[in-house]
PDB file of C-alpha atoms in Angstrom:
ATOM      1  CA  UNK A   1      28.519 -13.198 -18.710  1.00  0.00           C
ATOM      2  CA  UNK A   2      28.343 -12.000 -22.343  1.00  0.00           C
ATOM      3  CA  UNK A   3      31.819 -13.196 -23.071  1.00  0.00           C
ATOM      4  CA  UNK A   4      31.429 -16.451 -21.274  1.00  0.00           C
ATOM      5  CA  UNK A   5      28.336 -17.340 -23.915  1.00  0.00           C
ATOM      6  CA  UNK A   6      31.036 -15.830 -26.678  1.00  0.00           C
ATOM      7  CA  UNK A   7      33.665 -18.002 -25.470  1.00  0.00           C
ATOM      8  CA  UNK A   8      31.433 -20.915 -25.551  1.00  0.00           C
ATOM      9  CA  UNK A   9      29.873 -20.353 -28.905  1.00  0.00           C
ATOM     10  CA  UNK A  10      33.794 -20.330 -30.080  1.00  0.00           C
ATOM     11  CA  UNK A  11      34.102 -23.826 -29.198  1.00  0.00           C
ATOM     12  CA  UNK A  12      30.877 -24.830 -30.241  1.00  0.00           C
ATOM     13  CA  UNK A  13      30.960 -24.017 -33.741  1.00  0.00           C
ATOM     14  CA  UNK A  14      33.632 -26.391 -34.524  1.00  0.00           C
ATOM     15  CA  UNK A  15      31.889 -28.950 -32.461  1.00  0.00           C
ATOM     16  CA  UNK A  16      29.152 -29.125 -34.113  1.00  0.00           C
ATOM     17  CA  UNK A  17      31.040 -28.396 -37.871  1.00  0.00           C
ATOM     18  CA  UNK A  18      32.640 -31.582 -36.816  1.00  0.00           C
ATOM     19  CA  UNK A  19      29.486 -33.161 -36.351  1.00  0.00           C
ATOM     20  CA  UNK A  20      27.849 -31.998 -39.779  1.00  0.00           C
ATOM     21  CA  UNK A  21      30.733 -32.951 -41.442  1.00  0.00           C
ATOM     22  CA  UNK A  22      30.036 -36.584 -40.308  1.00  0.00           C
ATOM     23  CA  UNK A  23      32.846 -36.736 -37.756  1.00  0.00           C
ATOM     24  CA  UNK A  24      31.725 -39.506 -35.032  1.00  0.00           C
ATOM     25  CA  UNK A  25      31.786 -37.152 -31.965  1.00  0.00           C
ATOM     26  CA  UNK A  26      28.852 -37.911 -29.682  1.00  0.00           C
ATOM     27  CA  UNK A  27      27.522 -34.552 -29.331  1.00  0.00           C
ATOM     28  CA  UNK A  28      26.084 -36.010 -25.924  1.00  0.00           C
ATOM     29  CA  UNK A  29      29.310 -35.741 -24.431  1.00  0.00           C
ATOM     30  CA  UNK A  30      31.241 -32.909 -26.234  1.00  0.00           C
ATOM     31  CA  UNK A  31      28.785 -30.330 -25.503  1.00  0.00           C
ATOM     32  CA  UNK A  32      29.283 -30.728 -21.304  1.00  0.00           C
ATOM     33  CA  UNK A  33      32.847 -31.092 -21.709  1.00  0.00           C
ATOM     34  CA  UNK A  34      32.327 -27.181 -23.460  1.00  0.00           C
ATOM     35  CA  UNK A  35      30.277 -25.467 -21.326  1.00  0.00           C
ATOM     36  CA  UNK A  36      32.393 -27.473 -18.086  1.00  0.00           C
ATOM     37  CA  UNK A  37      35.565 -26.390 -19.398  1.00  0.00           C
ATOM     38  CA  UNK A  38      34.740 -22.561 -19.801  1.00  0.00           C
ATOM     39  CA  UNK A  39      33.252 -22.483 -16.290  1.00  0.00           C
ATOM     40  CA  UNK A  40      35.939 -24.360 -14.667  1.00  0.00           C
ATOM     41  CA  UNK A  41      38.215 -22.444 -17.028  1.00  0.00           C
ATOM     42  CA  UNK A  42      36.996 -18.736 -15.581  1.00  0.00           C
ATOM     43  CA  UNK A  43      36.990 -19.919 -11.607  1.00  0.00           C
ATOM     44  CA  UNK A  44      41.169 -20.526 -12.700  1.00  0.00           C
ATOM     45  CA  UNK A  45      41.004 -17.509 -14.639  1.00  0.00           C
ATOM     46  CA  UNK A  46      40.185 -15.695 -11.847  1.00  0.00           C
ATOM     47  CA  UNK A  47      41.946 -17.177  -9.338  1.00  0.00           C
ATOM     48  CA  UNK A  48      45.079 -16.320  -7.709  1.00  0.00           C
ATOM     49  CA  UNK A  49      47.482 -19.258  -8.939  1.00  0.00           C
ATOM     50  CA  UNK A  50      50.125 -18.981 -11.789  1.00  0.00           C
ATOM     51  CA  UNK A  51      49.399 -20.377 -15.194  1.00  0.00           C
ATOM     52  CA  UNK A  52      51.523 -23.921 -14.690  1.00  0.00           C
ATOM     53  CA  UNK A  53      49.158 -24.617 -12.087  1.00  0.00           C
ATOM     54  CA  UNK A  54      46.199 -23.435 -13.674  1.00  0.00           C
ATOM     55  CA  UNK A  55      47.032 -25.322 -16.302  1.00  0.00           C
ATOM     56  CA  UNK A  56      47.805 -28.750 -14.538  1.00  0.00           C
ATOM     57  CA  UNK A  57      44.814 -28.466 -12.182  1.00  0.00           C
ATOM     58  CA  UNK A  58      42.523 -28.233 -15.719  1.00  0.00           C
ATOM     59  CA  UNK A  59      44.414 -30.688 -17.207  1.00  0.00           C
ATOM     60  CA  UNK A  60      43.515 -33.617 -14.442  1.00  0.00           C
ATOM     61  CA  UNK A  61      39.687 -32.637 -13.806  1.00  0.00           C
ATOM     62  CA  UNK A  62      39.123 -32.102 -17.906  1.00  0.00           C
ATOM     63  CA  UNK A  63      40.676 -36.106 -18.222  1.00  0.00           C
ATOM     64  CA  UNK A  64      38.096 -37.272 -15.444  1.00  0.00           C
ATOM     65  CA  UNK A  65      35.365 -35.104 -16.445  1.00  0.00           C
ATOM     66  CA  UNK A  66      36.020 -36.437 -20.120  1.00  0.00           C
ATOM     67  CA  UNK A  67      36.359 -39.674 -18.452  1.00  0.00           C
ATOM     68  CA  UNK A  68      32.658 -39.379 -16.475  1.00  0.00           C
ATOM     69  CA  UNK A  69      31.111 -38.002 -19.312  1.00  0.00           C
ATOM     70  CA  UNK A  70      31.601 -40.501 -21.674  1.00  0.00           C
ATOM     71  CA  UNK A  71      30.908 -42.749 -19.584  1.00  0.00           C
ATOM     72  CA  UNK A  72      27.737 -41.805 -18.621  1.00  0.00           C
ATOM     73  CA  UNK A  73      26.537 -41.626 -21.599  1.00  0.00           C
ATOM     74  CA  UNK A  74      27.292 -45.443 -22.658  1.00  0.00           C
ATOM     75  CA  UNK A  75      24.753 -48.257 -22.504  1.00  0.00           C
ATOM     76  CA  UNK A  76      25.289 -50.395 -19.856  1.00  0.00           C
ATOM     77  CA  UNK A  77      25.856 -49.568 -15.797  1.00  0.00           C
ATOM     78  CA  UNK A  78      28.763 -46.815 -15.223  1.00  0.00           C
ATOM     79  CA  UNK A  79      31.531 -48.880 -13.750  1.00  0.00           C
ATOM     80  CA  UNK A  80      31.349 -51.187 -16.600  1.00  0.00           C
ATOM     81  CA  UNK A  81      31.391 -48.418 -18.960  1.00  0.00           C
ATOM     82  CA  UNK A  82      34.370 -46.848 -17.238  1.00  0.00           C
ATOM     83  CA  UNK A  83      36.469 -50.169 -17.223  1.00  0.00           C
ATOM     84  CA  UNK A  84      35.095 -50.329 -21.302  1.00  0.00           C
ATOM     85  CA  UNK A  85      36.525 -47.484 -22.189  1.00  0.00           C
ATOM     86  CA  UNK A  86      40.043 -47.775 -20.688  1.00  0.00           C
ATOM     87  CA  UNK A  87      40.216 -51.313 -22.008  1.00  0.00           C
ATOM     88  CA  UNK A  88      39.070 -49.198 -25.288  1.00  0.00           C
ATOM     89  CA  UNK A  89      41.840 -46.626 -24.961  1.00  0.00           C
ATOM     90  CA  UNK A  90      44.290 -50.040 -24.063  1.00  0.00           C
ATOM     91  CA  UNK A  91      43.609 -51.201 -27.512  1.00  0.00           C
ATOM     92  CA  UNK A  92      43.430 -47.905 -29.024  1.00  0.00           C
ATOM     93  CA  UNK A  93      46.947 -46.899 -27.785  1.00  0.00           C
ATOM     94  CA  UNK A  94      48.452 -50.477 -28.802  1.00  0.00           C
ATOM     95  CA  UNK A  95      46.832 -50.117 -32.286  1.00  0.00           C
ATOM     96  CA  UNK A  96      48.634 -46.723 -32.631  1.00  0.00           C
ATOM     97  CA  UNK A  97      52.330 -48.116 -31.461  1.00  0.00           C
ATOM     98  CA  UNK A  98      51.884 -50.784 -33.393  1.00  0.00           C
ATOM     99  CA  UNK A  99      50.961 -49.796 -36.975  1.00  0.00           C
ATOM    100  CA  UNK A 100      47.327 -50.762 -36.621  1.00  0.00           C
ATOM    101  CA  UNK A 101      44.091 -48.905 -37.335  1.00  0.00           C
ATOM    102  CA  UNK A 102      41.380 -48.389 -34.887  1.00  0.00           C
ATOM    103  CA  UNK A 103      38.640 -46.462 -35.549  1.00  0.00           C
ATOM    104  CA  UNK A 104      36.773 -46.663 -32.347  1.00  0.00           C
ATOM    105  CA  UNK A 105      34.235 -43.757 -32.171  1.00  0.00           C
ATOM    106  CA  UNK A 106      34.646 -43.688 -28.594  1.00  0.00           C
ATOM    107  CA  UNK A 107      38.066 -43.120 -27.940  1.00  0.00           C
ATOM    108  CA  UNK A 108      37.709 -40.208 -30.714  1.00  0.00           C
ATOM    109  CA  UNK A 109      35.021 -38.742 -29.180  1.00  0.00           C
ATOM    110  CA  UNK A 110      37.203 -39.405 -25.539  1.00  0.00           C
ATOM    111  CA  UNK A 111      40.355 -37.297 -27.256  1.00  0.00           C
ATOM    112  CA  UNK A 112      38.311 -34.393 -29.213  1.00  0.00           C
ATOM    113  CA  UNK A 113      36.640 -33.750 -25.888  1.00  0.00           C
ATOM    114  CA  UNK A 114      40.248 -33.600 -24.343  1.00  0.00           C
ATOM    115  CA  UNK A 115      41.028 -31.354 -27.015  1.00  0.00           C
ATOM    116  CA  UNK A 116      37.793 -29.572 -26.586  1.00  0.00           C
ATOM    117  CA  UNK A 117      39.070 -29.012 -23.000  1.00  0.00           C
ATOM    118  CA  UNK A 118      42.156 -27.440 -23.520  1.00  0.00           C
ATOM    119  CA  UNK A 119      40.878 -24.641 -26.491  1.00  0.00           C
ATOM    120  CA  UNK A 120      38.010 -23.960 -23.800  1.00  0.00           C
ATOM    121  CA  UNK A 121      41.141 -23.199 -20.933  1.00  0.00           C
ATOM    122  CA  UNK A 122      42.900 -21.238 -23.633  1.00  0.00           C
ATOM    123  CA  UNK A 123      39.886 -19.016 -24.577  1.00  0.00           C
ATOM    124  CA  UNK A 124      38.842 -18.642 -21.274  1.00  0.00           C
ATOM    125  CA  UNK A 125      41.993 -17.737 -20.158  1.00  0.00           C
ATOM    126  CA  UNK A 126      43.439 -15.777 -23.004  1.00  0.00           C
ATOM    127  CA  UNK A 127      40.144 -13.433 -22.951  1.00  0.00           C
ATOM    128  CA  UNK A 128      39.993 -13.358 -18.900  1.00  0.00           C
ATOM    129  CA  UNK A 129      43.446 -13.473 -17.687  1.00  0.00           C
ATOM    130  CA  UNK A 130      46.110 -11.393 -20.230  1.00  0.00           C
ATOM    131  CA  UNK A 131      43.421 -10.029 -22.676  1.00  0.00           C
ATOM    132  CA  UNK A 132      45.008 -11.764 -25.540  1.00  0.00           C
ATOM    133  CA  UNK A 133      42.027 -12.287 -27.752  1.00  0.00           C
ATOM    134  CA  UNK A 134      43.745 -13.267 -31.414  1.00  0.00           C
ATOM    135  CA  UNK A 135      45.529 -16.310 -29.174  1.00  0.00           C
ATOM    136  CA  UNK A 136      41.552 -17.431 -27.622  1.00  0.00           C
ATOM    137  CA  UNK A 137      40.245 -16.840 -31.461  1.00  0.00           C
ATOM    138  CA  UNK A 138      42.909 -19.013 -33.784  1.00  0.00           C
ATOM    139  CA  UNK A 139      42.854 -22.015 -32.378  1.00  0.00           C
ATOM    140  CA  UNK A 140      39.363 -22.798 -32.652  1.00  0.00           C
ATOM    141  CA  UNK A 141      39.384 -21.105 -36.110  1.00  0.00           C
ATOM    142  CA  UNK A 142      42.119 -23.339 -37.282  1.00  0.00           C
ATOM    143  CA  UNK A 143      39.803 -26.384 -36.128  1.00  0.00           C
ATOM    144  CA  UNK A 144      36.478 -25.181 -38.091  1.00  0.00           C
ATOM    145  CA  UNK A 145      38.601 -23.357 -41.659  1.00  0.00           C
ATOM    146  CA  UNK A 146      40.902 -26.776 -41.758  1.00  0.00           C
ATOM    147  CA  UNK A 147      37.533 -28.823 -41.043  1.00  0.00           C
ATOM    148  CA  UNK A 148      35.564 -26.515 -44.052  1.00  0.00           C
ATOM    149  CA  UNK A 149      38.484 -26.633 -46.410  1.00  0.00           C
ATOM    150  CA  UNK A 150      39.044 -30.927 -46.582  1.00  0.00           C
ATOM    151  CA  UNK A 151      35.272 -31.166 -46.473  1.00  0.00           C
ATOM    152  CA  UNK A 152      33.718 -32.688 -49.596  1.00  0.00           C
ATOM    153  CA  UNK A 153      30.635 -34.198 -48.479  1.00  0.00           C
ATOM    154  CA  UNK A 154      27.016 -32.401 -49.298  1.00  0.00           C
ATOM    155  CA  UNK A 155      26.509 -30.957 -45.858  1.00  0.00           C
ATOM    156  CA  UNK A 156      26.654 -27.102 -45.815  1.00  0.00           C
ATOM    157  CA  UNK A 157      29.618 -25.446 -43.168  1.00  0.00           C
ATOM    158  CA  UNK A 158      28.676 -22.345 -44.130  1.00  0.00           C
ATOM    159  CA  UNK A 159      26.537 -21.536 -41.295  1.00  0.00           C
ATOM    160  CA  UNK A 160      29.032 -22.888 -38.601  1.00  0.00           C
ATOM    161  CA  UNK A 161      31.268 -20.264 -40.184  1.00  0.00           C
ATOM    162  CA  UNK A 162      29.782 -17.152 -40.451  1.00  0.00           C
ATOM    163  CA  UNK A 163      28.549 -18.271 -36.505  1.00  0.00           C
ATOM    164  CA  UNK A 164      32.151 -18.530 -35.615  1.00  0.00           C
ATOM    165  CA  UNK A 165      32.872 -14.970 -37.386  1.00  0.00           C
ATOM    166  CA  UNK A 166      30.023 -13.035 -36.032  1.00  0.00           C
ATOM    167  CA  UNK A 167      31.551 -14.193 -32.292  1.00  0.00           C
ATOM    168  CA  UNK A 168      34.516 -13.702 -33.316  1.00  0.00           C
ATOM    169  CA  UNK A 169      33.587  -9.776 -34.509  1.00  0.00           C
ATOM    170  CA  UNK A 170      31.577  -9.525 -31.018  1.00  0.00           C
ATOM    171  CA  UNK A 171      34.518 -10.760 -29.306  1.00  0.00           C
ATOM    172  CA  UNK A 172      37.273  -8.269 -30.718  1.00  0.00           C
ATOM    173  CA  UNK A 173      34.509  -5.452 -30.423  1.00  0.00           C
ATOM    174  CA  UNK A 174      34.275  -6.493 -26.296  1.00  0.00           C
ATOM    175  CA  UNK A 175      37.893  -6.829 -26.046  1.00  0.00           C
ATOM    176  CA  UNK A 176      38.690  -3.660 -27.738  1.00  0.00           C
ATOM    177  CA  UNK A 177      35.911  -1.307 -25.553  1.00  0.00           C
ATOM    178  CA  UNK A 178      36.939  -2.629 -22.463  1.00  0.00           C
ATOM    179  CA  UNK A 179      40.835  -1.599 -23.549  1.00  0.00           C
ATOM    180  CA  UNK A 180      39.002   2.153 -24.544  1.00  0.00           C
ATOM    181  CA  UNK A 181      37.038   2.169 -20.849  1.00  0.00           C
ATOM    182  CA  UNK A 182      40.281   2.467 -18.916  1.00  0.00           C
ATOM    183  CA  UNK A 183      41.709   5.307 -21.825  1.00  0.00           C
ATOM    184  CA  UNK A 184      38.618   7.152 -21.246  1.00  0.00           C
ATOM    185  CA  UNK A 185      38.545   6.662 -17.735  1.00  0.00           C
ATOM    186  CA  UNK A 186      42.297   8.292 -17.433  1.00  0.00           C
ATOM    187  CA  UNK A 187      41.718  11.052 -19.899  1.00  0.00           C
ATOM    188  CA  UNK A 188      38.062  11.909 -18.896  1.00  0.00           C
TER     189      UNK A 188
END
């Protein structure tokens, strides 16, 4: 249970950097696709199926969780909202293939809850499946330094930082005493 909350706290310090920074996520809908995404992620984790599947399984619940989530939390009744925002996306997409600019803040808050979905499956299952815990800490890392660095507005990332490294320290000090369990257990 302790590394769940760590594994969550790793996504939500760049989540809510993001947010400081001025980012237009809606907080509202990033913060269930999180804590979703690491439960759904350790049921997978710790099921029986091979990564591929794992991985495509996540894949099409975290795009209609994203999906329901974001469009529950628009005005307006939730089959309108849900026909919105793929006539949003529509637009969106078309913009993108055809040299436009669209800065829609719900289609950005639609694809960094996507991504937000995927880090959470990769943490989750890099720290509960092959107990690779440098490849469940760098990608979230690489989010929140990258975020820090380009920032040059007056809010202070600091904190989100030093958040992210004191789970990151708790993390590598779990990971390590659960390798030094089984060596003590064998060598008594």
């Amino acid at each position: 249970m302790i590394a769940l909350t760590i594994a969550a706290g790793l996504l939500l310090a760049p989540a809510l950097a993001l947010n400081a920074a001025g980012w237009l996520v809606d907080m509202n809908t990033t913060i269930p696709i999180i804590v979703l995404s690491i439960g759904f992620s350790f049921l997978l984790a710790r099921s029986q199926y091979n990564e591929l599947l794992c991985l495509l399984i996540s894949s099409v619940y975290g795009a209609c969780f994203a999906l329901l989530i974001t469009a529950v939390n628009q005005p307006g009744g939730f089959g309108q909202a849900v026909i919105d925002i793929f006539l949003r996306l529509g637009v969106w997409i078309y913009d993108a293939f055809t040299g436009g600019v669209n800065q829609d803040p719900v289609v950005f808050t639609l694809l960094v809850s996507g991504l937000l979905w995927f880090l959470g499956f990769n943490v989750v299952w890099h720290i509960f499946r092959i107990d690779r815990v440098w490849r469940a800490i760098l990608p979230p890392a690489i989010i929140l330094i990258t975020n820090h660095l380009y920032y040059t507005g007056a809010s202070n990332l600091d904190p989100y930082l030093a958040f992210f490294f004191f789970l990151t320290l708790l993390l590598l000090v779990r990971s390590t005493l659960d390798a030094r369990e089984w060596d003590w257990y064998i060598n008594q």
